[in-house]
Short mmCIF file of C-alpha atoms (C1' of nucleotides) in Angstrom, two decimals:
data_model
loop_
_atom_site.label_atom_id
_atom_site.label_comp_id
_atom_site.label_asym_id
_atom_site.label_seq_id
_atom_site.Cartn_x
_atom_site.Cartn_y
_atom_site.Cartn_z
CA MET A 15 83.97 13.87 -25.99
CA ASN A 16 82.44 11.00 -24.11
CA ILE A 17 85.45 8.91 -24.90
CA ALA A 18 87.81 11.67 -23.89
CA SER A 19 86.24 12.09 -20.48
CA CYS A 20 86.21 8.37 -20.03
CA LYS A 21 89.94 8.24 -20.69
CA ASP A 22 90.44 10.97 -18.18
CA SER A 23 88.65 9.25 -15.41
CA THR A 24 90.46 6.01 -16.06
CA LEU A 25 93.60 8.04 -15.58
CA ILE A 26 92.33 9.40 -12.31
CA LEU A 27 91.68 5.92 -11.08
CA GLN A 28 94.99 4.45 -12.04
CA ASN A 29 96.74 4.82 -8.74
CA SER A 30 93.91 3.47 -6.66
CA ASN A 31 92.84 0.37 -8.58
CA GLN A 32 93.31 -1.78 -11.61
CA ALA A 33 90.03 -2.03 -13.48
CA GLN A 34 89.28 -0.74 -16.96
CA PHE A 35 86.17 1.33 -17.28
CA CYS A 36 86.25 2.28 -20.91
CA GLY A 37 83.95 0.50 -23.29
CA SER A 38 81.09 0.24 -20.85
CA GLY A 39 80.26 2.52 -18.00
CA LEU A 40 79.10 5.86 -19.21
CA ILE A 41 78.62 4.65 -22.71
CA GLY A 42 76.62 1.65 -21.57
CA VAL A 43 74.40 3.63 -19.22
CA PRO A 44 73.29 6.65 -21.17
CA GLU A 45 72.03 9.42 -19.01
CA HIS A 46 70.11 11.15 -21.68
CA SER A 47 70.34 8.74 -24.56
CA SER A 48 72.05 11.38 -26.65
CA GLU A 49 71.57 9.16 -29.67
CA SER A 50 68.68 10.30 -31.76
CA ASP A 51 68.50 6.60 -32.77
CA GLU A 52 65.45 7.01 -34.94
CA ARG A 53 62.63 9.42 -34.65
CA LYS A 54 59.72 7.36 -33.54
CA ALA A 55 57.48 8.81 -36.19
CA ASP A 56 54.04 8.32 -34.71
CA THR A 57 54.79 9.04 -31.07
CA ASN A 58 52.20 11.32 -29.62
CA LYS A 59 54.12 12.43 -26.55
CA GLN A 60 53.10 15.98 -26.06
CA LYS A 61 55.79 18.60 -26.12
CA ARG A 62 56.83 20.26 -22.94
CA ARG A 63 55.71 23.80 -23.22
CA ARG A 64 57.57 26.76 -21.88
CA SER A 65 56.49 29.59 -24.12
CA LYS A 66 54.32 31.88 -22.10
CA GLU A 67 50.91 32.83 -23.31
CA PRO A 68 51.08 36.06 -25.33
CA GLY A 69 49.81 38.87 -23.16
CA GLU A 70 50.38 36.86 -19.99
CA ASP A 71 53.48 37.98 -18.16
CA GLY A 72 54.72 35.94 -15.22
CA GLU A 73 57.64 38.13 -14.14
CA ASP A 74 59.95 35.14 -14.62
CA ARG A 75 63.16 35.05 -12.63
CA PRO A 76 66.30 34.87 -14.76
CA ARG A 77 67.95 31.49 -14.45
CA GLU A 78 70.97 31.00 -12.21
CA HIS A 79 74.43 31.43 -13.65
CA PRO A 80 75.86 28.17 -14.90
CA PHE A 81 78.53 26.40 -12.90
CA ILE A 82 82.12 26.27 -14.07
CA VAL A 83 84.91 24.05 -12.86
CA THR A 84 86.79 25.93 -10.15
CA GLU A 85 89.57 24.88 -7.82
CA PRO A 86 88.84 24.65 -4.10
CA GLY A 87 88.66 28.16 -2.74
CA GLU A 88 88.47 29.79 -6.11
CA LEU A 89 85.72 32.30 -6.74
CA ALA A 90 84.05 32.17 -10.16
CA ARG A 91 84.32 35.40 -12.15
CA GLY A 92 81.77 36.86 -14.51
CA LYS A 93 78.33 35.34 -14.93
CA LYS A 94 79.33 31.96 -13.49
CA ASN A 95 79.16 30.08 -10.23
CA GLY A 96 81.96 28.00 -8.73
CA LEU A 97 81.91 24.50 -7.29
CA ASP A 98 82.37 25.58 -3.68
CA TYR A 99 79.09 27.41 -4.10
CA LEU A 100 77.53 24.29 -5.61
CA PHE A 101 78.55 22.22 -2.61
CA ASP A 102 77.29 24.92 -0.29
CA LEU A 103 73.84 24.53 -1.80
CA TYR A 104 73.87 20.92 -0.57
CA GLU A 105 74.71 22.11 2.91
CA GLN A 106 71.87 24.62 2.70
CA CYS A 107 69.48 21.85 1.76
CA GLY A 108 70.66 19.94 4.81
CA LYS A 109 69.79 22.94 6.97
CA PHE A 110 66.36 23.22 5.37
CA LEU A 111 65.80 19.53 6.02
CA LEU A 112 66.59 20.05 9.70
CA GLU A 113 63.99 22.81 9.81
CA VAL A 114 61.39 20.65 8.10
CA GLN A 115 62.14 17.87 10.56
CA ARG A 116 61.79 20.17 13.55
CA ILE A 117 58.46 21.47 12.29
CA ALA A 118 57.20 17.96 11.53
CA LYS A 119 58.09 16.70 15.01
CA GLU A 120 56.42 19.71 16.58
CA LYS A 121 53.22 18.98 14.70
CA GLY A 122 53.37 15.22 15.19
CA GLU A 123 53.64 14.59 11.47
CA LYS A 124 55.73 12.21 9.42
CA CYS A 125 59.35 13.24 9.68
CA PRO A 126 61.44 12.97 6.50
CA THR A 127 64.94 11.53 6.71
CA LYS A 128 65.92 12.57 3.18
CA VAL A 129 65.75 15.72 1.10
CA THR A 130 62.25 15.38 -0.32
CA ASN A 131 60.00 17.50 -2.49
CA GLN A 132 58.70 19.01 0.71
CA VAL A 133 62.20 20.21 1.61
CA PHE A 134 62.68 21.82 -1.80
CA ARG A 135 59.35 23.54 -1.39
CA HIS A 136 60.31 24.75 2.07
CA ALA A 137 63.61 26.09 0.73
CA LYS A 138 61.89 27.97 -2.05
CA HIS A 139 59.29 29.46 0.28
CA ASN A 140 62.04 30.61 2.60
CA GLY A 141 63.86 32.64 0.00
CA ALA A 142 66.25 30.07 -1.44
CA VAL A 143 64.80 30.51 -4.90
CA TYR A 144 68.11 29.41 -6.37
CA ILE A 145 67.61 25.85 -5.09
CA ASN A 146 65.61 23.42 -7.18
CA LYS A 147 65.24 19.66 -7.40
CA PRO A 148 66.59 18.94 -10.90
CA LYS A 149 69.76 20.90 -10.21
CA MET A 150 70.45 19.30 -6.85
CA ARG A 151 69.77 15.79 -8.10
CA HIS A 152 71.99 16.41 -11.12
CA TYR A 153 75.13 16.94 -9.06
CA VAL A 154 74.50 14.68 -6.05
CA HIS A 155 77.29 12.30 -6.93
CA CYS A 156 79.75 15.21 -7.27
CA TYR A 157 78.84 16.25 -3.75
CA ALA A 158 79.20 12.65 -2.68
CA LEU A 159 82.79 12.52 -3.87
CA HIS A 160 83.43 15.82 -2.11
CA CYS A 161 82.10 14.33 1.15
CA LEU A 162 83.73 10.92 0.89
CA ASP A 163 87.18 11.81 -0.42
CA SER A 164 87.78 15.54 -0.53
CA GLU A 165 91.38 14.97 -1.53
CA GLN A 166 90.41 13.14 -4.68
CA SER A 167 87.56 15.55 -5.32
CA ASN A 168 89.90 18.53 -5.09
CA HIS A 169 92.44 16.84 -7.32
CA LEU A 170 89.80 16.19 -9.95
CA ARG A 171 88.64 19.79 -9.86
CA ARG A 172 92.15 21.13 -10.38
CA LEU A 173 92.82 18.68 -13.16
CA TYR A 174 89.65 19.49 -15.05
CA LYS A 175 90.05 23.19 -14.56
CA GLU A 176 93.63 23.05 -15.82
CA ARG A 177 92.51 21.23 -18.93
CA GLY A 178 89.73 23.71 -19.56
CA GLU A 179 87.05 21.00 -19.41
CA ASN A 180 83.44 22.09 -19.03
CA VAL A 181 81.18 21.27 -16.08
CA GLY A 182 79.56 18.36 -17.89
CA ALA A 183 82.87 16.60 -18.36
CA TRP A 184 83.88 17.15 -14.75
CA ARG A 185 80.51 15.88 -13.60
CA GLN A 186 80.89 12.69 -15.62
CA ALA A 187 84.38 12.14 -14.29
CA CYS A 188 83.13 12.24 -10.71
CA TYR A 189 81.41 8.89 -11.16
CA TYR A 190 84.51 6.77 -11.43
CA PRO A 191 86.25 7.49 -8.14
CA LEU A 192 82.91 6.75 -6.50
CA VAL A 193 82.66 3.39 -8.22
CA ALA A 194 86.16 2.62 -6.94
CA ILE A 195 85.10 3.55 -3.41
CA ALA A 196 82.06 1.31 -3.80
CA ARG A 197 84.26 -1.57 -4.88
CA GLU A 198 86.38 -1.17 -1.78
CA ASN A 199 83.18 -1.29 0.27
CA ASN A 200 81.74 -4.48 -1.12
CA TRP A 201 79.65 -2.53 -3.66
CA ASP A 202 77.32 -1.26 -0.96
CA ILE A 203 76.83 2.24 -2.33
CA GLU A 204 73.63 2.67 -0.34
CA GLY A 205 75.55 1.93 2.85
CA ILE A 206 78.35 4.30 1.88
CA PHE A 207 75.84 7.13 1.58
CA ASN A 208 74.02 6.20 4.77
CA ARG A 209 77.16 5.99 6.87
CA ASN A 210 78.23 9.53 5.97
CA GLU A 211 76.60 12.17 8.11
CA LYS A 212 76.20 14.68 5.28
CA LEU A 213 75.43 12.26 2.49
CA LYS A 214 72.82 10.14 4.19
CA ILE A 215 70.11 12.69 3.53
CA TRP A 216 70.53 12.29 -0.25
CA TYR A 217 69.11 9.55 -2.45
CA VAL A 218 71.69 7.49 -4.30
CA PRO A 219 71.49 8.58 -7.96
CA THR A 220 70.14 5.89 -10.25
CA LYS A 221 73.04 6.15 -12.63
CA LEU A 222 75.64 5.73 -9.91
CA ARG A 223 73.86 2.60 -8.70
CA GLN A 224 73.75 1.27 -12.25
CA LEU A 225 77.44 1.96 -12.83
CA CYS A 226 78.33 0.09 -9.64
CA HIS A 227 76.15 -2.82 -10.67
CA MET A 228 77.76 -3.01 -14.09
CA GLU A 229 81.28 -2.94 -12.71
CA ARG A 230 80.46 -5.58 -10.15
CA SER A 231 79.01 -7.80 -12.85
CA LYS A 232 82.22 -7.55 -14.82
CA GLU A 233 84.22 -8.68 -11.81
CA CYS A 234 82.72 -12.17 -11.60
CA PRO A 235 81.85 -13.22 -15.15
CA MET B 20 29.93 1.85 21.28
CA ASN B 21 32.78 4.26 20.82
CA ILE B 22 32.41 5.37 24.37
CA ALA B 23 32.18 1.81 25.61
CA SER B 24 35.45 0.80 23.97
CA CYS B 25 37.10 3.92 25.25
CA LYS B 26 36.09 3.04 28.79
CA ASP B 27 37.51 -0.40 28.29
CA SER B 28 40.88 0.77 27.18
CA THR B 29 41.12 3.25 29.99
CA LEU B 30 40.57 0.32 32.25
CA ILE B 31 43.34 -1.61 30.58
CA LEU B 32 45.72 1.24 31.11
CA GLN B 33 44.95 1.83 34.74
CA ASN B 34 47.76 -0.18 36.22
CA SER B 35 50.43 1.18 33.94
CA ASN B 36 49.79 4.91 33.98
CA GLN B 37 47.64 7.70 35.18
CA ALA B 38 46.34 9.62 32.20
CA GLN B 39 42.74 9.96 31.11
CA PHE B 40 42.11 9.19 27.47
CA CYS B 41 38.39 9.61 27.27
CA GLY B 42 37.02 12.74 25.75
CA SER B 43 39.71 13.03 23.15
CA GLY B 44 41.77 10.33 21.57
CA LEU B 45 39.65 8.16 19.37
CA ILE B 46 36.82 10.57 19.37
CA GLY B 47 39.07 13.49 18.50
CA VAL B 48 40.89 11.66 15.73
CA PRO B 49 38.20 10.01 13.68
CA GLU B 50 39.48 7.17 11.56
CA HIS B 51 36.53 7.08 9.32
CA SER B 52 34.50 9.88 10.68
CA SER B 53 31.80 7.43 11.68
CA GLU B 54 29.62 10.41 12.36
CA SER B 55 27.39 11.12 9.43
CA ASP B 56 27.77 14.73 10.61
CA GLU B 57 25.91 16.15 7.68
CA ARG B 58 25.61 14.87 4.20
CA LYS B 59 27.52 17.33 2.09
CA ALA B 60 24.68 17.73 -0.32
CA ASP B 61 26.37 18.94 -3.45
CA THR B 62 29.55 16.89 -3.32
CA ASN B 63 30.34 15.41 -6.69
CA LYS B 64 32.81 12.78 -5.56
CA GLN B 65 32.27 9.92 -7.89
CA LYS B 66 31.11 6.65 -6.44
CA ARG B 67 33.54 3.80 -6.24
CA ARG B 68 32.24 1.13 -8.51
CA ARG B 69 32.43 -2.55 -7.86
CA SER B 70 29.54 -3.96 -9.85
CA LYS B 71 30.94 -6.02 -12.68
CA GLU B 72 29.86 -5.38 -16.24
CA PRO B 73 26.94 -7.61 -17.15
CA GLY B 74 28.21 -10.45 -19.29
CA GLU B 75 31.79 -9.89 -18.18
CA ASP B 76 32.86 -12.48 -15.66
CA GLY B 77 36.18 -12.02 -13.88
CA GLU B 78 36.19 -15.26 -11.83
CA ASP B 79 36.48 -13.16 -8.69
CA ARG B 80 38.05 -14.74 -5.64
CA PRO B 81 35.80 -14.88 -2.59
CA ARG B 82 36.98 -12.51 0.10
CA GLU B 83 38.90 -13.76 3.10
CA HIS B 84 37.03 -14.75 6.22
CA PRO B 85 36.76 -11.93 8.73
CA PHE B 86 38.95 -11.90 11.81
CA ILE B 87 37.54 -12.57 15.24
CA VAL B 88 39.12 -11.94 18.60
CA THR B 89 40.85 -15.14 19.68
CA GLU B 90 43.10 -15.92 22.62
CA PRO B 91 46.73 -16.72 21.95
CA GLY B 92 46.93 -20.23 20.56
CA GLU B 93 43.22 -20.46 19.89
CA LEU B 94 42.10 -21.56 16.45
CA ALA B 95 39.09 -19.74 14.99
CA ARG B 96 36.12 -21.98 14.18
CA GLY B 97 33.72 -21.65 11.30
CA LYS B 98 34.15 -19.03 8.62
CA LYS B 99 36.49 -16.88 10.69
CA ASN B 100 40.19 -16.28 11.10
CA GLY B 101 42.01 -15.86 14.41
CA LEU B 102 44.49 -13.25 15.54
CA ASP B 103 47.48 -15.60 15.55
CA TYR B 104 46.85 -15.99 11.85
CA LEU B 105 46.60 -12.22 11.45
CA PHE B 106 49.99 -11.75 13.07
CA ASP B 107 51.42 -14.52 10.94
CA LEU B 108 50.48 -12.50 7.86
CA TYR B 109 52.81 -9.76 9.09
CA GLU B 110 55.62 -12.27 9.41
CA GLN B 111 54.90 -13.48 5.89
CA CYS B 112 55.16 -9.93 4.60
CA GLY B 113 58.54 -9.69 6.31
CA LYS B 114 59.66 -12.79 4.41
CA PHE B 115 58.42 -11.36 1.14
CA LEU B 116 60.27 -8.14 1.84
CA LEU B 117 63.49 -10.12 2.33
CA GLU B 118 62.95 -11.72 -1.06
CA VAL B 119 62.30 -8.40 -2.73
CA GLN B 120 65.44 -7.01 -1.12
CA ARG B 121 67.55 -9.94 -2.29
CA ILE B 122 66.27 -9.59 -5.86
CA ALA B 123 66.81 -5.82 -5.84
CA LYS B 124 70.40 -6.17 -4.64
CA GLU B 125 71.06 -8.82 -7.27
CA LYS B 126 69.82 -6.50 -10.00
CA GLY B 127 71.49 -3.40 -8.59
CA GLU B 128 68.16 -1.68 -8.05
CA LYS B 129 66.79 0.44 -5.25
CA CYS B 130 66.37 -1.73 -2.19
CA PRO B 131 63.27 -1.09 -0.04
CA THR B 132 63.60 -1.05 3.75
CA LYS B 133 59.86 -1.10 4.38
CA VAL B 134 56.88 -3.12 3.20
CA THR B 135 56.02 -1.17 0.05
CA ASN B 136 53.50 -1.57 -2.75
CA GLN B 137 56.17 -3.59 -4.55
CA VAL B 138 56.27 -6.08 -1.68
CA PHE B 139 52.51 -6.50 -1.71
CA ARG B 140 52.66 -7.08 -5.46
CA HIS B 141 55.42 -9.62 -5.03
CA ALA B 142 53.42 -11.41 -2.35
CA LYS B 143 50.35 -11.57 -4.56
CA HIS B 144 52.33 -12.84 -7.56
CA ASN B 145 53.85 -15.52 -5.40
CA GLY B 146 50.57 -17.00 -4.34
CA ALA B 147 49.82 -15.04 -1.20
CA VAL B 148 46.55 -13.78 -2.64
CA TYR B 149 45.19 -13.41 0.87
CA ILE B 150 47.61 -10.54 1.60
CA ASN B 151 46.64 -7.02 0.61
CA LYS B 152 47.69 -3.52 1.55
CA PRO B 153 44.52 -2.10 3.12
CA LYS B 154 44.18 -5.12 5.41
CA MET B 155 47.81 -5.08 6.54
CA ARG B 156 47.82 -1.34 7.11
CA HIS B 157 44.56 -1.60 9.03
CA TYR B 158 46.00 -3.78 11.77
CA VAL B 159 49.64 -2.62 11.89
CA HIS B 160 49.29 -1.13 15.35
CA CYS B 161 47.78 -4.36 16.68
CA TYR B 162 50.84 -6.20 15.42
CA ALA B 163 53.00 -3.49 16.96
CA LEU B 164 51.54 -4.14 20.40
CA HIS B 165 52.06 -7.87 19.85
CA CYS B 166 55.75 -7.22 19.06
CA LEU B 167 56.44 -4.67 21.75
CA ASP B 168 54.55 -6.13 24.69
CA SER B 169 53.19 -9.58 24.01
CA GLU B 170 52.06 -9.89 27.59
CA GLN B 171 49.79 -6.89 27.37
CA SER B 172 48.70 -7.87 23.88
CA ASN B 173 47.70 -11.35 25.06
CA HIS B 174 45.92 -9.91 28.05
CA LEU B 175 43.92 -7.58 25.83
CA ARG B 176 42.95 -10.41 23.52
CA ARG B 177 41.68 -12.56 26.37
CA LEU B 178 39.79 -9.68 27.88
CA TYR B 179 38.06 -8.70 24.67
CA LYS B 180 37.26 -12.25 23.77
CA GLU B 181 35.76 -12.86 27.20
CA ARG B 182 33.56 -9.84 26.82
CA GLY B 183 32.45 -10.91 23.36
CA GLU B 184 33.73 -7.71 21.77
CA ASN B 185 34.10 -7.62 18.02
CA VAL B 186 37.35 -7.19 16.13
CA GLY B 187 36.80 -3.47 15.60
CA ALA B 188 36.58 -2.84 19.33
CA TRP B 189 39.70 -4.88 20.02
CA ARG B 190 41.54 -3.06 17.29
CA GLN B 191 40.63 0.33 18.75
CA ALA B 192 41.71 -0.78 22.19
CA CYS B 193 45.17 -1.67 20.91
CA TYR B 194 46.02 1.99 20.44
CA TYR B 195 46.14 2.94 24.08
CA PRO B 196 48.81 0.62 25.41
CA LEU B 197 50.95 1.81 22.51
CA VAL B 198 50.44 5.42 23.44
CA ALA B 199 51.54 4.55 26.96
CA ILE B 200 54.67 2.88 25.59
CA ALA B 201 55.34 5.95 23.50
CA ARG B 202 55.05 8.19 26.56
CA GLU B 203 57.60 6.07 28.39
CA ASN B 204 59.91 6.53 25.38
CA ASN B 205 59.76 10.28 25.15
CA TRP B 206 56.97 10.10 22.55
CA ASP B 207 59.32 8.82 19.89
CA ILE B 208 56.93 6.36 18.25
CA GLU B 209 58.99 6.33 15.07
CA GLY B 210 62.04 5.27 17.06
CA ILE B 211 60.08 2.60 18.91
CA PHE B 212 59.12 1.03 15.61
CA ASN B 213 62.61 1.35 14.13
CA ARG B 214 64.34 -0.21 17.11
CA ASN B 215 62.22 -3.37 16.96
CA GLU B 216 63.54 -5.89 14.48
CA LYS B 217 60.09 -7.00 13.30
CA LEU B 218 58.35 -3.67 13.47
CA LYS B 219 60.90 -1.54 11.70
CA ILE B 220 59.71 -2.67 8.28
CA TRP B 221 56.26 -1.17 8.89
CA TYR B 222 55.22 2.44 8.53
CA VAL B 223 53.89 4.06 11.69
CA PRO B 224 50.12 4.40 11.17
CA THR B 225 48.98 7.98 10.86
CA LYS B 226 46.36 7.62 13.52
CA LEU B 227 48.81 6.23 16.07
CA ARG B 228 51.13 9.15 15.45
CA GLN B 229 48.23 11.57 15.86
CA LEU B 230 47.09 9.97 19.10
CA CYS B 231 50.61 10.24 20.50
CA HIS B 232 50.81 13.85 19.45
CA MET B 233 47.50 14.67 21.08
CA GLU B 234 48.41 13.00 24.35
CA ARG B 235 51.76 14.73 24.43
CA SER B 236 50.09 18.09 23.86
CA LYS B 237 47.84 17.49 26.83
CA GLU B 238 50.86 16.82 29.05
CA CYS B 239 52.30 20.33 28.79
CA PRO B 240 49.39 22.74 28.37
"C1'" DA C 12 14.04 -16.92 4.41
"C1'" DC C 13 15.40 -12.67 5.52
"C1'" DC C 14 17.84 -8.70 7.50
"C1'" DG C 15 21.35 -5.67 9.50
"C1'" DA C 16 25.89 -5.27 11.43
"C1'" DG C 17 30.45 -5.81 10.44
"C1'" DG C 18 34.57 -5.57 7.93
"C1'" DG C 19 37.44 -7.05 3.58
"C1'" DC C 20 39.75 -5.00 0.02
"C1'" DG C 21 39.18 -2.74 -4.93
"C1'" DA C 22 39.95 1.43 -6.35
"C1'" DC C 23 40.89 6.10 -5.86
"C1'" DC C 24 43.96 10.36 -4.97
"C1'" DA C 25 47.45 13.76 -3.76
"C1'" DA C 26 52.01 13.71 -3.75
"C1'" DC C 27 56.22 11.47 -4.55
"C1'" DG C 28 60.91 10.37 -6.73
"C1'" DG C 29 62.78 10.67 -10.99
"C1'" DA C 30 63.78 12.29 -15.64
"C1'" DC C 31 63.77 14.87 -20.04
"C1'" DG C 32 64.79 18.26 -23.19
"C1'" DG C 33 63.26 23.30 -24.80
"C1'" DT C 34 64.85 27.61 -24.14
"C1'" DG C 35 67.84 31.21 -23.54
"C1'" DC C 36 72.36 32.50 -22.17
"C1'" DC C 37 77.06 33.26 -23.14
"C1'" DC C 38 81.35 33.26 -25.49
"C1'" DA C 39 84.30 32.82 -29.46
"C1'" DA C 40 84.83 34.18 -33.84
"C1'" DT D 22 77.33 41.15 -34.47
"C1'" DT D 23 76.21 36.48 -34.94
"C1'" DG D 24 75.87 31.36 -34.20
"C1'" DG D 25 76.02 27.30 -31.78
"C1'" DG D 26 77.00 24.65 -27.71
"C1'" DC D 27 75.77 24.06 -23.13
"C1'" DA D 28 73.18 23.52 -19.02
"C1'" DC D 29 69.26 25.27 -15.99
"C1'" DC D 30 65.09 23.98 -14.35
"C1'" DG D 31 59.79 23.92 -15.80
"C1'" DT D 32 57.22 20.30 -16.49
"C1'" DC D 33 55.94 15.87 -17.17
"C1'" DC D 34 55.29 10.72 -15.76
"C1'" DG D 35 54.80 6.14 -13.51
"C1'" DT D 36 54.25 4.83 -9.01
"C1'" DT D 37 53.88 5.43 -4.22
"C1'" DG D 38 51.77 5.70 0.54
"C1'" DG D 39 47.49 6.30 2.35
"C1'" DT D 40 42.56 5.91 2.64
"C1'" DC D 41 37.56 5.43 1.84
"C1'" DG D 42 33.41 3.27 1.65
"C1'" DC D 43 30.83 -0.21 -1.46
"C1'" DC D 44 29.04 -4.37 -1.07
"C1'" DC D 45 29.41 -9.09 0.42
"C1'" DT D 46 28.99 -12.20 4.11
"C1'" DC D 47 26.97 -14.52 7.88
"C1'" DG D 48 24.84 -15.08 12.37
"C1'" DG D 49 20.60 -14.23 14.56
"C1'" DT D 50 15.81 -14.35 14.28
#
DNA sequence: ACCGAGGGCGACCAACGGACGGTGCCCAA
DNA sequence: TTGGGCACCGTCCGTTGGTCGCCCTCGGT
């Protein structure tokens, strides 16, 4: 599956540049280290606990519907959310940031320039319970492609929908057009984000930075 | 002594603006709460420990000589350091930041735009043992005045030296010209820092931001 | 020789950016 | 009706920005 999605994205890139991504890239920069490798037998890392105490009932909200790959303009059916909605969440975060900034200035406090923990907290307290940090960080680079080259972003969505790929595969594929854009901009991915009015409030994802670095290294061996 | 230094700085300000600072400002925004106020009897805050273990000997470096108020160009005599040297430390930090940035870019890592913990660590590891975070943060606003209005900064130094004031008093006095500059710039102290090539790598000190906020509040009651 | 004022900076802390992976949902069979 | 693959997001972690105040130093007596 990894290899398949890698092939796909190489395909996507073909008409905009010449480089080969397969054989490094995603595979070289694991984002979860899906290899079990070897169970480090004596590790004492405590388990993350979710299971609620018996008798204690926290009235827990059901989780949001998962995203599916949708074309631009297409509404997701059933218990799913579409990608237009995903991108709208980023716009909502931008609005919440503006509010946090206004409040901070009013009170003479430090004024954030990025979407910080404080902004997520503000969003949650103001009813946007469906926004949370891990989710937003997970798809930042997808939103970045949407902002920087909506044509290519739309094309990718249609392609992946047509093929019946899942969200994970589409998400992976979004990296490669971005790396190509970075190449065309002297590998300054930070600058690319900062120059875009909507993107500049988001941190550059670690993995995107790493992918750019790896590709650049391959260029001048 | 607080009141004395407040009087002094009001005096300094007289030919550049009209506002009264006394009665709020420093006294309203304690930077250490020099008042004993009342000993919170039952507080359990643990004591900070310095005393080395008996028998354990860490070869501890002697602390740096304290700063004294010197005129521009004047070398401190005896076991003291002058203010030109203090300001030079800020320039050194700027150089260390440039190095950290170069290394980060080379390795494709996050690239700091400000003097961060990482920069202080880098400085220390590269022999600048005399640089440390609390010291640099303590005098940032003094350096800011030096960068933004060297004339006024020099004037203040000469005045305070002449009067035999100690470093603490001079340091306090540095706030007020900065507040005046902020007023002339629509209270955008963040922007004032960011627009100055040397200053923009330093965080705006909390207390300076608070002073600006308080003065602005008094303007439109 | 001693003392008190002054201030340098080690060490602390809440909160941060960042990441992982358990849990529960959903769909295909 | 069941099973397994997927992904949402609670929760953790190393480090940060920010600060406090202990204790050393040194000039005055």
